[in-house]
């Protein structure tokens, strides 16, 4: 197991190096002059050549690209991630201030997706083509098509309309005011959780349907076990493996989707920071936040692989 | 005499063997509709949306860009069924025109991304070796970004506007095409006829294009239809976040973003563009499921897993 762990960790690390290279190439080499991005074409034309050189120097953008890349890597390992072009805010501060909110949303969303998706999938699989199965499947197909941010906007509108309620607009941490914090995260978490829950229900259903045709499930039934026991003890553990993988992949959807859903709910999380930075063309912030999202995603995938190996010994020993 | 006649008649009958039922397009479509009524209905809805987008200037009740300051933020009524926005533009017309940008972006990006991914997948599956190894690593890296975030970063780098959005979404689709088609190419490479082609002295390029590629068409189509819905949602999300196709061109995404400019959003400005997205994505998804069941039923479970990342083990 340890060898497997080390191998996966090394794999994840090498992937992240590739990720950082892509981010760097996309954001530094493609867009042309960062000053044009910052000041706009007209603003750029008004700048004297000396000023241009000085600003580039200040931003650390006049060094050769490999040096810039090395400095970025160094910054990442030391945790000081540079400053925003516009606000002078430290990127690490943005992350520490807003990150917890987005993390809570993500975790709660995953929890909701399992709590909703798994039972629905199980009910569907054990009464295939029954009314409840058809309702569940139609709902999951519908939820796969509804954009989360739109659902979020509708929820915001509805609560505003019927209860005249609006969520707080500033960052409130769990340890400051749990109740206000919950109000901030619960909406996005439900929207993201239901979207993922639809995938999970679909996957759980199809995997369970595959598994319950297996001989050992028939044996379990033949020896007179209660149906609930057959499901929980025998069928479910094997059907769960692909669902766990899917859940890891779906974290990518949650990470990506949370950006739009946070915007819809007006939650001041990391996603909002990223959107603002992209619109302001704040390269340093974008570069680090995108990297952060990728790090989290890769980390989750490695964790999923490990849990997979832990649940299924065949994988460990390959 | 009579015997001979019977013989002749029999011969004639043999000569006039009933031809096999023709594989006409209508017959195929009818068969598809019978087997997958849901998918056929969805396909019809999808087709209607495409027609709506193409004929937008003919069917839209008014100019989507024409402002009317006497009718600002009007709720739905007899003159504008979906209401008007903050500067009096007709929401129905804007939704109809919005279909154009959404569909163009979705079709172009899926076509571009899936095709590039598929060709790449054929090459890496067939050639194997170091090329395959490097390709797999690049795919792995590309898939380490959440879709929307990668699309945001790319469209930030290459600028807003339709071509940028198309390229940004296309790049997020490449890994899927690559992975699925690579696995297909891996199995086809081992088939006897491919080996025969190689033995006959066909170059790698020739074998790939003439013998491997045609076998990848069905999975390619399945993959492409499956990703149309995703592409539409990403496009809408980019528009909503203000990094997609910029106003005044109406897109469903930037209409939703526009609705947020008033303190209390008007419900019709939120509801109708989002409904358009949902209906379109639903239609394409259901149609895609039907295509998958028809073209390659064997693909389904493995395909699902592939879509879920195609992990080793």
mmCIF file with all atom_site columns, N, CA and C in Angstrom, chain A residues 3 39 45 51 72 85 117 126 166 186-187 195 209 233 235 237 241 246 269 279 316:
data_model
loop_
_atom_site.group_PDB
_atom_site.id
_atom_site.type_symbol
_atom_site.label_atom_id
_atom_site.label_alt_id
_atom_site.label_comp_id
_atom_site.label_asym_id
_atom_site.label_entity_id
_atom_site.label_seq_id
_atom_site.pdbx_PDB_ins_code
_atom_site.Cartn_x
_atom_site.Cartn_y
_atom_site.Cartn_z
_atom_site.occupancy
_atom_site.B_iso_or_equiv
_atom_site.pdbx_formal_charge
_atom_site.auth_seq_id
_atom_site.auth_comp_id
_atom_site.auth_asym_id
_atom_site.auth_atom_id
_atom_site.pdbx_PDB_model_num
ATOM 1  N N  . UNK A 1 3   ? 3.874   1.595  -1.149  1.00 0.00 ? 3   UNK A N  1
ATOM 2  C CA . UNK A 1 3   ? 4.514   1.761  -2.455  1.00 0.00 ? 3   UNK A CA 1
ATOM 3  C C  . UNK A 1 3   ? 3.520   2.392  -3.444  1.00 0.00 ? 3   UNK A C  1
ATOM 4  N N  . UNK A 1 39  ? -3.733  48.157 -18.641 1.00 0.00 ? 39  UNK A N  1
ATOM 5  C CA . UNK A 1 39  ? -4.161  49.546 -18.847 1.00 0.00 ? 39  UNK A CA 1
ATOM 6  C C  . UNK A 1 39  ? -5.081  49.718 -20.040 1.00 0.00 ? 39  UNK A C  1
ATOM 7  N N  . UNK A 1 45  ? -0.807  53.208 -24.657 1.00 0.00 ? 45  UNK A N  1
ATOM 8  C CA . UNK A 1 45  ? -0.207  54.158 -25.597 1.00 0.00 ? 45  UNK A CA 1
ATOM 9  C C  . UNK A 1 45  ? 0.239   55.427 -24.873 1.00 0.00 ? 45  UNK A C  1
ATOM 10 N N  . UNK A 1 51  ? 8.283   54.530 -18.143 1.00 0.00 ? 51  UNK A N  1
ATOM 11 C CA . UNK A 1 51  ? 7.281   54.046 -17.205 1.00 0.00 ? 51  UNK A CA 1
ATOM 12 C C  . UNK A 1 51  ? 6.978   52.586 -17.458 1.00 0.00 ? 51  UNK A C  1
ATOM 13 N N  . UNK A 1 72  ? 8.075   31.908 -9.575  1.00 0.00 ? 72  UNK A N  1
ATOM 14 C CA . UNK A 1 72  ? 6.706   31.518 -9.214  1.00 0.00 ? 72  UNK A CA 1
ATOM 15 C C  . UNK A 1 72  ? 6.719   30.214 -8.415  1.00 0.00 ? 72  UNK A C  1
ATOM 16 N N  . UNK A 1 85  ? -2.338  42.867 -9.108  1.00 0.00 ? 85  UNK A N  1
ATOM 17 C CA . UNK A 1 85  ? -1.929  44.058 -9.863  1.00 0.00 ? 85  UNK A CA 1
ATOM 18 C C  . UNK A 1 85  ? -2.675  45.295 -9.385  1.00 0.00 ? 85  UNK A C  1
ATOM 19 N N  . UNK A 1 117 ? -28.102 11.305 -3.786  1.00 0.00 ? 117 UNK A N  1
ATOM 20 C CA . UNK A 1 117 ? -27.887 10.455 -4.951  1.00 0.00 ? 117 UNK A CA 1
ATOM 21 C C  . UNK A 1 117 ? -27.916 8.978  -4.643  1.00 0.00 ? 117 UNK A C  1
ATOM 22 N N  . UNK A 1 126 ? -33.393 -1.211 -7.430  1.00 0.00 ? 126 UNK A N  1
ATOM 23 C CA . UNK A 1 126 ? -34.078 -2.391 -6.919  1.00 0.00 ? 126 UNK A CA 1
ATOM 24 C C  . UNK A 1 126 ? -35.525 -2.464 -7.346  1.00 0.00 ? 126 UNK A C  1
ATOM 25 N N  . UNK A 1 166 ? -32.506 38.095 1.940   1.00 0.00 ? 166 UNK A N  1
ATOM 26 C CA . UNK A 1 166 ? -31.300 38.171 1.118   1.00 0.00 ? 166 UNK A CA 1
ATOM 27 C C  . UNK A 1 166 ? -30.109 37.698 1.938   1.00 0.00 ? 166 UNK A C  1
ATOM 28 N N  . UNK A 1 186 ? -25.281 27.501 2.377   1.00 0.00 ? 186 UNK A N  1
ATOM 29 C CA . UNK A 1 186 ? -26.240 26.426 2.183   1.00 0.00 ? 186 UNK A CA 1
ATOM 30 C C  . UNK A 1 186 ? -26.842 26.435 0.764   1.00 0.00 ? 186 UNK A C  1
ATOM 31 N N  . UNK A 1 187 ? -27.094 27.630 0.235   1.00 0.00 ? 187 UNK A N  1
ATOM 32 C CA . UNK A 1 187 ? -27.693 27.698 -1.095  1.00 0.00 ? 187 UNK A CA 1
ATOM 33 C C  . UNK A 1 187 ? -26.803 27.093 -2.169  1.00 0.00 ? 187 UNK A C  1
ATOM 34 N N  . UNK A 1 195 ? -26.949 18.819 -8.346  1.00 0.00 ? 195 UNK A N  1
ATOM 35 C CA . UNK A 1 195 ? -26.412 18.554 -9.676  1.00 0.00 ? 195 UNK A CA 1
ATOM 36 C C  . UNK A 1 195 ? -25.547 17.312 -9.683  1.00 0.00 ? 195 UNK A C  1
ATOM 37 N N  . UNK A 1 209 ? -27.338 -2.322 -10.900 1.00 0.00 ? 209 UNK A N  1
ATOM 38 C CA . UNK A 1 209 ? -28.024 -3.220 -11.824 1.00 0.00 ? 209 UNK A CA 1
ATOM 39 C C  . UNK A 1 209 ? -27.055 -4.248 -12.390 1.00 0.00 ? 209 UNK A C  1
ATOM 40 N N  . UNK A 1 233 ? -24.890 -5.370 2.405   1.00 0.00 ? 233 UNK A N  1
ATOM 41 C CA . UNK A 1 233 ? -23.684 -6.129 2.655   1.00 0.00 ? 233 UNK A CA 1
ATOM 42 C C  . UNK A 1 233 ? -23.005 -6.612 1.383   1.00 0.00 ? 233 UNK A C  1
ATOM 43 N N  . UNK A 1 235 ? -24.258 -6.328 -2.324  1.00 0.00 ? 235 UNK A N  1
ATOM 44 C CA . UNK A 1 235 ? -24.276 -5.641 -3.624  1.00 0.00 ? 235 UNK A CA 1
ATOM 45 C C  . UNK A 1 235 ? -23.571 -4.289 -3.548  1.00 0.00 ? 235 UNK A C  1
ATOM 46 N N  . UNK A 1 237 ? -21.201 -2.662 -1.660  1.00 0.00 ? 237 UNK A N  1
ATOM 47 C CA . UNK A 1 237 ? -19.757 -2.398 -1.627  1.00 0.00 ? 237 UNK A CA 1
ATOM 48 C C  . UNK A 1 237 ? -19.109 -2.499 -3.004  1.00 0.00 ? 237 UNK A C  1
ATOM 49 N N  . UNK A 1 241 ? -17.584 1.261  -5.887  1.00 0.00 ? 241 UNK A N  1
ATOM 50 C CA . UNK A 1 241 ? -16.273 1.683  -6.395  1.00 0.00 ? 241 UNK A CA 1
ATOM 51 C C  . UNK A 1 241 ? -16.359 2.707  -7.523  1.00 0.00 ? 241 UNK A C  1
ATOM 52 N N  . UNK A 1 246 ? -16.428 8.393  -9.600  1.00 0.00 ? 246 UNK A N  1
ATOM 53 C CA . UNK A 1 246 ? -17.239 9.438  -10.207 1.00 0.00 ? 246 UNK A CA 1
ATOM 54 C C  . UNK A 1 246 ? -17.297 10.651 -9.299  1.00 0.00 ? 246 UNK A C  1
ATOM 55 N N  . UNK A 1 269 ? -16.883 34.064 -2.283  1.00 0.00 ? 269 UNK A N  1
ATOM 56 C CA . UNK A 1 269 ? -15.891 33.007 -2.109  1.00 0.00 ? 269 UNK A CA 1
ATOM 57 C C  . UNK A 1 269 ? -14.731 33.143 -3.079  1.00 0.00 ? 269 UNK A C  1
ATOM 58 N N  . UNK A 1 279 ? -11.769 39.192 -15.065 1.00 0.00 ? 279 UNK A N  1
ATOM 59 C CA . UNK A 1 279 ? -12.313 40.361 -15.750 1.00 0.00 ? 279 UNK A CA 1
ATOM 60 C C  . UNK A 1 279 ? -11.329 41.530 -15.697 1.00 0.00 ? 279 UNK A C  1
ATOM 61 N N  . UNK A 1 316 ? -3.955  -2.525 -5.489  1.00 0.00 ? 316 UNK A N  1
ATOM 62 C CA . UNK A 1 316 ? -2.722  -2.273 -4.766  1.00 0.00 ? 316 UNK A CA 1
ATOM 63 C C  . UNK A 1 316 ? -1.566  -3.113 -5.267  1.00 0.00 ? 316 UNK A C  1
#
